[in-house]
Short mmCIF file of N, CA and C and ligand atoms in Angstrom, two decimals:
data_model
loop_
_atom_site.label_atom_id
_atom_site.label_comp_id
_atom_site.label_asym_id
_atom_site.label_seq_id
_atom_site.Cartn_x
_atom_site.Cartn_y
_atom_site.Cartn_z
N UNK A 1 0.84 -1.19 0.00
CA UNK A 1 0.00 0.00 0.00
C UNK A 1 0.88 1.25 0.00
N UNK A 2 0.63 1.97 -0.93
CA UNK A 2 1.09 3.12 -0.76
C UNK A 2 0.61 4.43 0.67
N UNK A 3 2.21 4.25 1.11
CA UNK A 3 1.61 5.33 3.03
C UNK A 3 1.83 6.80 2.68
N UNK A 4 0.56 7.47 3.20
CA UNK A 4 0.70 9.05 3.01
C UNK A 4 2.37 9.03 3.88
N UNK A 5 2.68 8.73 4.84
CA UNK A 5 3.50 9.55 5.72
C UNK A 5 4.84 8.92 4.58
N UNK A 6 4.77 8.16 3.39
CA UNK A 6 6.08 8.04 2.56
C UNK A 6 6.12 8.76 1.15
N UNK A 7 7.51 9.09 0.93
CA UNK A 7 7.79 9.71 -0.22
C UNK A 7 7.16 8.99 -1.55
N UNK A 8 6.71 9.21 -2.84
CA UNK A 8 6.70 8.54 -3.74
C UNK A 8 8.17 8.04 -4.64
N UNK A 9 8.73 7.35 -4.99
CA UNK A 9 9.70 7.70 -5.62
C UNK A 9 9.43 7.10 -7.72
N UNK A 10 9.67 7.92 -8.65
CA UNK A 10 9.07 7.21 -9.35
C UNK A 10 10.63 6.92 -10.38
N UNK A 11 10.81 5.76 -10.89
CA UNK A 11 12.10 5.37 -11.43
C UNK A 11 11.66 4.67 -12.70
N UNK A 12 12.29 4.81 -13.45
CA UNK A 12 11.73 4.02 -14.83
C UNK A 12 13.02 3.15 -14.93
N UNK A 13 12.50 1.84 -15.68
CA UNK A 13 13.73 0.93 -15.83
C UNK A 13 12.89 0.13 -17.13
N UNK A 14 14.20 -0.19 -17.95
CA UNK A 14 13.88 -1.14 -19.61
C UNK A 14 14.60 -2.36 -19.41
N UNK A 15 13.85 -3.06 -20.05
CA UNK A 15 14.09 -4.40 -20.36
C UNK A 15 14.89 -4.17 -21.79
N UNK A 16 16.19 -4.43 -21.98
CA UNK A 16 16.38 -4.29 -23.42
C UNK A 16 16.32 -5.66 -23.82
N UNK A 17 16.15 -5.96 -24.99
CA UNK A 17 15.78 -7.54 -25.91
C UNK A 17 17.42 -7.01 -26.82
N UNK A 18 17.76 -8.60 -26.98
CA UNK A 18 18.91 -8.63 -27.87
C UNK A 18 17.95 -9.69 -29.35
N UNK A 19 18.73 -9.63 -30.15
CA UNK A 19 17.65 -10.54 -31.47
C UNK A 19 18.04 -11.58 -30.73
N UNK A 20 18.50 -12.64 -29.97
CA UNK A 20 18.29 -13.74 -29.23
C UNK A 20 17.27 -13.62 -28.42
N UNK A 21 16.65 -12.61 -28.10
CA UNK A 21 15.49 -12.62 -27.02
C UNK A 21 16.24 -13.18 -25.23
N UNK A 22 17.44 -12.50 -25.50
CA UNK A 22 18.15 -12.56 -24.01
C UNK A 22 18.01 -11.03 -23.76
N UNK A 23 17.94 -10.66 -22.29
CA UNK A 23 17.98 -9.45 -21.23
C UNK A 23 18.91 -9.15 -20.85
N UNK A 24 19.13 -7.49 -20.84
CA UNK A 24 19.94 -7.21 -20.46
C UNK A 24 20.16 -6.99 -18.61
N UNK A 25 20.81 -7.04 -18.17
CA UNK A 25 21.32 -7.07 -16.41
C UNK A 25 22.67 -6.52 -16.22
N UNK A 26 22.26 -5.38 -15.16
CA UNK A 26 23.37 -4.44 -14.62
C UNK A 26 23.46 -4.74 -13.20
N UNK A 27 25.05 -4.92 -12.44
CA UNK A 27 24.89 -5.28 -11.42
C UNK A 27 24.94 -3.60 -10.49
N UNK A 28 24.26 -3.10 -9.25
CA UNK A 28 24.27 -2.12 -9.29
C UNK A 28 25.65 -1.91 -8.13
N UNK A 29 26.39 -0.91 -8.65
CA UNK A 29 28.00 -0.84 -7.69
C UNK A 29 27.93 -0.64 -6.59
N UNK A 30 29.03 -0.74 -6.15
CA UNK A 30 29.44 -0.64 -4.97
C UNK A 30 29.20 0.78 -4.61
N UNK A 31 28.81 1.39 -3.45
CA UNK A 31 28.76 2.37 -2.60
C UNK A 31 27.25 3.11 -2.96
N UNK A 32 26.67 2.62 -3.78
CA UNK A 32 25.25 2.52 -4.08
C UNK A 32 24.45 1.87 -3.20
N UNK A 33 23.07 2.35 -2.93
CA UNK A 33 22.50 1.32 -1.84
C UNK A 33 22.13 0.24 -2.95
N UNK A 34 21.81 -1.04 -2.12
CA UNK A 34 21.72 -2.54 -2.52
C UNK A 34 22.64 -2.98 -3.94
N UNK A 35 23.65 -2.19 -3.26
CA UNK A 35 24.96 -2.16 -4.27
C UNK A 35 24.79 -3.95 -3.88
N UNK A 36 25.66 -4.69 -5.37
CA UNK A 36 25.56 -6.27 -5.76
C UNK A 36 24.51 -6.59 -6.70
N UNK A 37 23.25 -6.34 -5.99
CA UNK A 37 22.00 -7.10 -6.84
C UNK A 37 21.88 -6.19 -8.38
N UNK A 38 20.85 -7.20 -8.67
CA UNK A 38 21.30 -6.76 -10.48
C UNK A 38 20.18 -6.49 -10.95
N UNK A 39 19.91 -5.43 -11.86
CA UNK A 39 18.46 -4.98 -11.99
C UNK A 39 18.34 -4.10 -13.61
N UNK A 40 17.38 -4.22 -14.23
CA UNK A 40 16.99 -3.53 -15.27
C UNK A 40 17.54 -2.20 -15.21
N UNK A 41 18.20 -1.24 -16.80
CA UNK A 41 19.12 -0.50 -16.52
C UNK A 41 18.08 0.76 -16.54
N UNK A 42 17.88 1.68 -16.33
CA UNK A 42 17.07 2.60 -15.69
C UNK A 42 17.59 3.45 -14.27
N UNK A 43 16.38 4.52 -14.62
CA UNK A 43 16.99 5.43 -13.43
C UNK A 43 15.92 6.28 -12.63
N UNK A 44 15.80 7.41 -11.63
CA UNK A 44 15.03 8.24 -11.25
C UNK A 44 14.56 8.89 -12.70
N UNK A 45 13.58 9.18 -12.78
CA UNK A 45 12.29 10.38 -13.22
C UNK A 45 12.59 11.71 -12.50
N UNK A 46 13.50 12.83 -13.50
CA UNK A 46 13.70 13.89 -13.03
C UNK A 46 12.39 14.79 -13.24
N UNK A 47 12.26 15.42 -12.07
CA UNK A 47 10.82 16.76 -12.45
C UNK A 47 11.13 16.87 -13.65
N UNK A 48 9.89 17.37 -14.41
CA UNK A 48 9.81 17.53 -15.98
C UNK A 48 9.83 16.93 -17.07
N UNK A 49 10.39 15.41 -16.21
CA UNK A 49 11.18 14.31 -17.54
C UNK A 49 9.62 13.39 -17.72
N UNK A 50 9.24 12.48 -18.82
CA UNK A 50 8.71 11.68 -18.59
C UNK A 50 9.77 10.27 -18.51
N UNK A 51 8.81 9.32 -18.34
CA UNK A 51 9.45 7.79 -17.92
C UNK A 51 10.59 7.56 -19.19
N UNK A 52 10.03 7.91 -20.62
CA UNK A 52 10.64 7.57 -21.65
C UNK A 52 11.75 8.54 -21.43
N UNK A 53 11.33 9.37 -21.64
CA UNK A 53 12.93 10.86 -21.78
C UNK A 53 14.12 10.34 -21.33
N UNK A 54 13.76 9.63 -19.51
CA UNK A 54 14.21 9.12 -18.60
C UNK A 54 15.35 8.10 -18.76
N UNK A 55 14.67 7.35 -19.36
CA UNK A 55 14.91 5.96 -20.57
C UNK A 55 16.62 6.30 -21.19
N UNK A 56 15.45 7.22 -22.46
CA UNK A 56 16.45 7.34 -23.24
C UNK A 56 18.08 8.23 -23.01
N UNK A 57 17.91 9.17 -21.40
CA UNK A 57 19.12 9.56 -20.96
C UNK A 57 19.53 8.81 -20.73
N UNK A 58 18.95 7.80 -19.79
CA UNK A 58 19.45 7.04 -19.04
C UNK A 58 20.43 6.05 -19.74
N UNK A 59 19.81 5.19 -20.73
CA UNK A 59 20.75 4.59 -21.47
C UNK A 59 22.12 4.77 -22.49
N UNK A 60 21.65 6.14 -22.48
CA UNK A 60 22.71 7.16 -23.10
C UNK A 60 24.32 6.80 -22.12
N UNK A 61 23.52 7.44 -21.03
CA UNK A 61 24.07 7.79 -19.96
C UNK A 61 24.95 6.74 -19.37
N UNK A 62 24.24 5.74 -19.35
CA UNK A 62 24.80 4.47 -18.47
C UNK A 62 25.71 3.35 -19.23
N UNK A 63 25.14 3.29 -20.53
CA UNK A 63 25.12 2.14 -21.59
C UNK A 63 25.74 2.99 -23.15
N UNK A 64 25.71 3.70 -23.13
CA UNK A 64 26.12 4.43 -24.72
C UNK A 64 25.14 3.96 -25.74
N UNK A 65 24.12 3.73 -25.49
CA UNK A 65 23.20 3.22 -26.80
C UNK A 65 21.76 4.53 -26.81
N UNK A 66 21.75 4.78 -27.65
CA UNK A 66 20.76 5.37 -28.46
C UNK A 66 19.34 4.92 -28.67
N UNK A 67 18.45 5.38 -28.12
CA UNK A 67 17.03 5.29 -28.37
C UNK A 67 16.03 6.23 -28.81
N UNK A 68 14.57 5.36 -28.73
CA UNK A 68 13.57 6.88 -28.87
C UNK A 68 12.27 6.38 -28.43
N UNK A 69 11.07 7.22 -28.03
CA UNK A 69 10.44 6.74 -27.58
C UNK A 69 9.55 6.07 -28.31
N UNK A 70 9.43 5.93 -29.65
CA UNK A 70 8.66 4.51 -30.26
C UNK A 70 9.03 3.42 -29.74
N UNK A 71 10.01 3.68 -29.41
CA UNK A 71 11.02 2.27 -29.34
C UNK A 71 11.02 1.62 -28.02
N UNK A 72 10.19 2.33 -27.15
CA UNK A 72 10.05 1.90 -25.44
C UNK A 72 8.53 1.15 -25.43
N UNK A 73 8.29 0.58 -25.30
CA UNK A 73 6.87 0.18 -24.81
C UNK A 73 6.69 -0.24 -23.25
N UNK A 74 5.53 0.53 -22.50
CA UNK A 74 5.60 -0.06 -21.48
C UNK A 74 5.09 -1.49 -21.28
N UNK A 75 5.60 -2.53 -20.30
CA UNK A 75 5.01 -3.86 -20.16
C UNK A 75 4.42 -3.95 -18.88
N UNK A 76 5.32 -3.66 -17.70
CA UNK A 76 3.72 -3.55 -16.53
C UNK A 76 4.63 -2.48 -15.72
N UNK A 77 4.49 -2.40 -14.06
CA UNK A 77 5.15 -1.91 -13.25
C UNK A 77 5.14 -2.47 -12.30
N UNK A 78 6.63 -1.84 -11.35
CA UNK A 78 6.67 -2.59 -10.06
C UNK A 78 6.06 -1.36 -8.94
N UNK A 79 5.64 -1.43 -7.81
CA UNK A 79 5.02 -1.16 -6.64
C UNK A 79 5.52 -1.55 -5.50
N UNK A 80 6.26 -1.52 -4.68
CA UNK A 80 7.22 -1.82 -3.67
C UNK A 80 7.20 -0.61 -2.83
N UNK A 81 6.89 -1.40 -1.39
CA UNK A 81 7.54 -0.22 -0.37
C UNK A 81 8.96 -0.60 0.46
N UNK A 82 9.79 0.95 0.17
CA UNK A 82 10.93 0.67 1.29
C UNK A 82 10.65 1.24 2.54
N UNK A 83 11.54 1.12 3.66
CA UNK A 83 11.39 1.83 4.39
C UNK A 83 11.23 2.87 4.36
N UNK A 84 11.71 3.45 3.95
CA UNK A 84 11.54 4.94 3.47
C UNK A 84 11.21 5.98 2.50
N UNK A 85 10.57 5.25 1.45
CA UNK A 85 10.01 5.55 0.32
C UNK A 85 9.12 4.35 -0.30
N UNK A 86 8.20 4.94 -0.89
CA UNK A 86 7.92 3.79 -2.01
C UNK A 86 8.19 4.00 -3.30
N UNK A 87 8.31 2.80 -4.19
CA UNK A 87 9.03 2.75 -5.20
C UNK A 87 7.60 2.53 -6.44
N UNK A 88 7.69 3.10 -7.39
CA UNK A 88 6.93 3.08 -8.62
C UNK A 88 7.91 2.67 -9.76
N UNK A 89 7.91 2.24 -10.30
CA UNK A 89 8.58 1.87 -11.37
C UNK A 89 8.49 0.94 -12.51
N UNK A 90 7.34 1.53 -13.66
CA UNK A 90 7.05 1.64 -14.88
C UNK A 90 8.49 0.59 -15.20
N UNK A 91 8.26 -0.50 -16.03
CA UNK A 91 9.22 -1.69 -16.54
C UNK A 91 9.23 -1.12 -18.40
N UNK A 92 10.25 -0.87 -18.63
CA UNK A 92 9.59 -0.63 -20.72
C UNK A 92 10.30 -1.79 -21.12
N UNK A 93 9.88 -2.29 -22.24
CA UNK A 93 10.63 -3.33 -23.20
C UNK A 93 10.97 -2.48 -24.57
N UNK A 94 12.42 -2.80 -24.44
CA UNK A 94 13.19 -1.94 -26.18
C UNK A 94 13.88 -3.04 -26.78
N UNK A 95 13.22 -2.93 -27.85
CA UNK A 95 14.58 -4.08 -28.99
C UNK A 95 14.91 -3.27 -29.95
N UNK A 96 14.99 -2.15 -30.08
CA UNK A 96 15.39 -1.55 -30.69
C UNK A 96 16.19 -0.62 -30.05
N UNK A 97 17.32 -0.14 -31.06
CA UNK A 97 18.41 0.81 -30.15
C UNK A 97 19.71 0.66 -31.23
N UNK A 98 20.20 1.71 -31.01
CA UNK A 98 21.82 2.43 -32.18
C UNK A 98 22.88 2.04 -31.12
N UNK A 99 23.75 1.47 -31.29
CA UNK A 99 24.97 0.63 -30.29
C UNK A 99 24.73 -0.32 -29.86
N UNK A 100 26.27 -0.63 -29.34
CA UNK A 100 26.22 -1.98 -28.26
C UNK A 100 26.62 -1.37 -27.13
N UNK A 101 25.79 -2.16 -25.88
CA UNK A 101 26.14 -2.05 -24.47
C UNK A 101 26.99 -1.67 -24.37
N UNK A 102 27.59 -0.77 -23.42
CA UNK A 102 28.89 -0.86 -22.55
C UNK A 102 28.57 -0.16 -21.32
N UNK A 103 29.69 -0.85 -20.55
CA UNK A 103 29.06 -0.54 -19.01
C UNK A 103 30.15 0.91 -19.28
N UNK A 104 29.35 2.34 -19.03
CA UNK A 104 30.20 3.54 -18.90
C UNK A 104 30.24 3.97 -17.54
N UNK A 105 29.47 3.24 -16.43
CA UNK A 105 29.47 3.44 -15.23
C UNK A 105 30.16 2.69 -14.43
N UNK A 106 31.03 1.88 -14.84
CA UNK A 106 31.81 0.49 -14.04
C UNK A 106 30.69 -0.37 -13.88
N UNK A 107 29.69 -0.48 -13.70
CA UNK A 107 28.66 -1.86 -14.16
C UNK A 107 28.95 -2.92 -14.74
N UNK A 108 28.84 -4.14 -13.67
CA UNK A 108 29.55 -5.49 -14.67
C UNK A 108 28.15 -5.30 -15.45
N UNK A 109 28.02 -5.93 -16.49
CA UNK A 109 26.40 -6.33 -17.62
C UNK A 109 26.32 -7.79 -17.92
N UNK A 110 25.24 -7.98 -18.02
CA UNK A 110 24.97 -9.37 -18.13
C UNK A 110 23.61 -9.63 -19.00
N UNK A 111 23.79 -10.64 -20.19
CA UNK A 111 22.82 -10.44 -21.14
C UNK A 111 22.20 -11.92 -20.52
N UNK A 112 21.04 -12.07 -20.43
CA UNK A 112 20.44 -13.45 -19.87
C UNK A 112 19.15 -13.87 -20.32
N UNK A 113 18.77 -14.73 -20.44
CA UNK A 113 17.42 -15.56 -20.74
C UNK A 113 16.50 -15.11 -19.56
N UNK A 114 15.46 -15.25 -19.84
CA UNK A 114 14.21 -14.19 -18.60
C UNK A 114 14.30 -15.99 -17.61
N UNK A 115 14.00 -17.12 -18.02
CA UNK A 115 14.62 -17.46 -17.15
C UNK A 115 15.28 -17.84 -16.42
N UNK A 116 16.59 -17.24 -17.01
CA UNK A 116 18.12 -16.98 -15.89
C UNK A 116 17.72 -15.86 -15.04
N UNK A 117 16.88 -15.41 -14.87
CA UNK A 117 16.69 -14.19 -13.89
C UNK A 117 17.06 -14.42 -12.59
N UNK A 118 16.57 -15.45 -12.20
CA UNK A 118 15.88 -15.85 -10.48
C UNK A 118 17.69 -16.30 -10.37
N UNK A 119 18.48 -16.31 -11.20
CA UNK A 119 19.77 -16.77 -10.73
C UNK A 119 20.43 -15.72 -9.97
N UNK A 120 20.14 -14.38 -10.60
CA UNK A 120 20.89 -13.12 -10.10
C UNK A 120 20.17 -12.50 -8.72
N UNK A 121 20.52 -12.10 -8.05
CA UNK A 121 19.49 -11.39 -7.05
C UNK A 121 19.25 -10.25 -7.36
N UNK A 122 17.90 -9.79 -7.15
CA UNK A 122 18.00 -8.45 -7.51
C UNK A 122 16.97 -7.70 -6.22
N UNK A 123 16.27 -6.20 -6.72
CA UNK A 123 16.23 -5.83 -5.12
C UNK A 123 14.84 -6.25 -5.64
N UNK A 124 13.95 -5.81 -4.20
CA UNK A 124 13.09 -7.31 -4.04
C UNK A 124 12.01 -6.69 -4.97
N UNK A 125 11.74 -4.95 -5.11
CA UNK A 125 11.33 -4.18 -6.14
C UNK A 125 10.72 -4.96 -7.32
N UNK A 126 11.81 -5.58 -7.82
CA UNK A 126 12.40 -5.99 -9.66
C UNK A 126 12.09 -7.44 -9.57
N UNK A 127 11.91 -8.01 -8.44
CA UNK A 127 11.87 -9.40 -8.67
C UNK A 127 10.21 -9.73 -9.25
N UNK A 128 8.88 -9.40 -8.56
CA UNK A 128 7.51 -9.23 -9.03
C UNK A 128 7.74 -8.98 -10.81
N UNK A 129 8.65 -8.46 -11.57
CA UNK A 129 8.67 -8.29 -12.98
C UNK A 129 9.23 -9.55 -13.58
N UNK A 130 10.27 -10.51 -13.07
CA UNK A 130 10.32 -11.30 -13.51
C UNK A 130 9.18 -12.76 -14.37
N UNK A 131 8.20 -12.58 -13.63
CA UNK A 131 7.10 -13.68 -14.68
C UNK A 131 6.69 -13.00 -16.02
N UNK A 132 6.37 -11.64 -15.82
CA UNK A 132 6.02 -10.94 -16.59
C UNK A 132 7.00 -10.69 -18.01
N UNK A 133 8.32 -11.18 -17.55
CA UNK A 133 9.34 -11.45 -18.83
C UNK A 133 9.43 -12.82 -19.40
N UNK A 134 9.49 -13.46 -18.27
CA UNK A 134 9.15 -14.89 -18.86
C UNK A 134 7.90 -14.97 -19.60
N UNK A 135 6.96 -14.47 -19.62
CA UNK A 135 5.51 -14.45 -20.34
C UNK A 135 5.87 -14.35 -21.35
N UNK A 136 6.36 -12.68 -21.49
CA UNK A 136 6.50 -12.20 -23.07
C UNK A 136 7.82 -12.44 -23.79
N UNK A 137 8.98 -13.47 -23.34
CA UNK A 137 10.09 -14.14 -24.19
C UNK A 137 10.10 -15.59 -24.02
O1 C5P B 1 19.10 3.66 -9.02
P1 C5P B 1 18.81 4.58 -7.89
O2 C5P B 1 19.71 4.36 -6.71
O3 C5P B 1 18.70 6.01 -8.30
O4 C5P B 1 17.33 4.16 -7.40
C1 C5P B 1 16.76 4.70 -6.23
C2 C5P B 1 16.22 3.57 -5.38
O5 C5P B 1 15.20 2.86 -6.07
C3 C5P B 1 17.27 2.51 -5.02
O6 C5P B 1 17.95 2.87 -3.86
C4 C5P B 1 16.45 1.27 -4.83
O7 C5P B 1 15.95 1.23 -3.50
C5 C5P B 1 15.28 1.48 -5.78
N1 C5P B 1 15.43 0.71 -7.01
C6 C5P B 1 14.94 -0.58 -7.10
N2 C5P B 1 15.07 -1.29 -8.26
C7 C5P B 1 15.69 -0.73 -9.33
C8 C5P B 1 16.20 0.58 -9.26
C9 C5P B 1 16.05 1.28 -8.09
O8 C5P B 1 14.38 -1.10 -6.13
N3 C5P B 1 15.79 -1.43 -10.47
#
């Protein structure tokens, strides 16, 4: 349930598809909270931005690959409360995109089958999205 007395926090994160229909997985670093676990590459929703805009910095940003928002579709969202916030976070699926991966953030990456998922840990957020990939690959 979402608690008045908590922050909203809203974060967008993509599923990228490779033409194998494997996922992409970023492990999140060290000195980061739940630095280790590994999670769809995405980020905070800056005031002004929408989820896609978000997206497409983000992957810029993180990954060096190029997008647009045709190219995002949303597939569901996650709903999670932390202690101290709750988490919203809109899931997109992209198979489309200009480059290849690279981790520009020190991010190990990991391309995987939806279900190799449950192998990686991830935060407990991201885990509820996992059937929902297995569905649609
Ligand atoms: O990535 P960033 O640290 O900006 O995300 C803010 C918070 O959102 C994280 O501390 C984490 O609690 C949560 N989060 C999550 N799953 C993700 C990304 C972020 O639970 N895939």
């Amino acid at each position: 349930m979402i608690s008045a007395e908590r922050r909203l926090l809203l974060v967008a994160a993509c599923a990228l598809i490779d033409a194998d229909g494997r996922l992409l997985i970023a492990e999140r670093p060290a000195g980061k909270p739940l630095a280790g676990l590994w999670e769809f590459p995405g980020g905070k929703v800056e005031p002004g931005e929408t989820p896609e805009a978000t997206l497409i910095r983000e992957l810029r940003e993180e990954l060096g690959i190029m997008t647009k928002a045709a190219c995002l579709a949303p597939l569901t969202f996650a709903s999670h409360s932390y202690d101290d916030f709750h988490l919203l976070m809109p899931l997109y699926i992209c198979r489309r995109y200009e480059g290849i991966p690279v981790p520009r953030e020190g991010q190990r990456l990991k391309w995987v089958r939806a279900t190799q998922l449950r192998d990686y840990p991830m935060p407990p957020a991201d885990e509820p999205l996992i059937p929902h990939l297995i569905d649609l690959l």
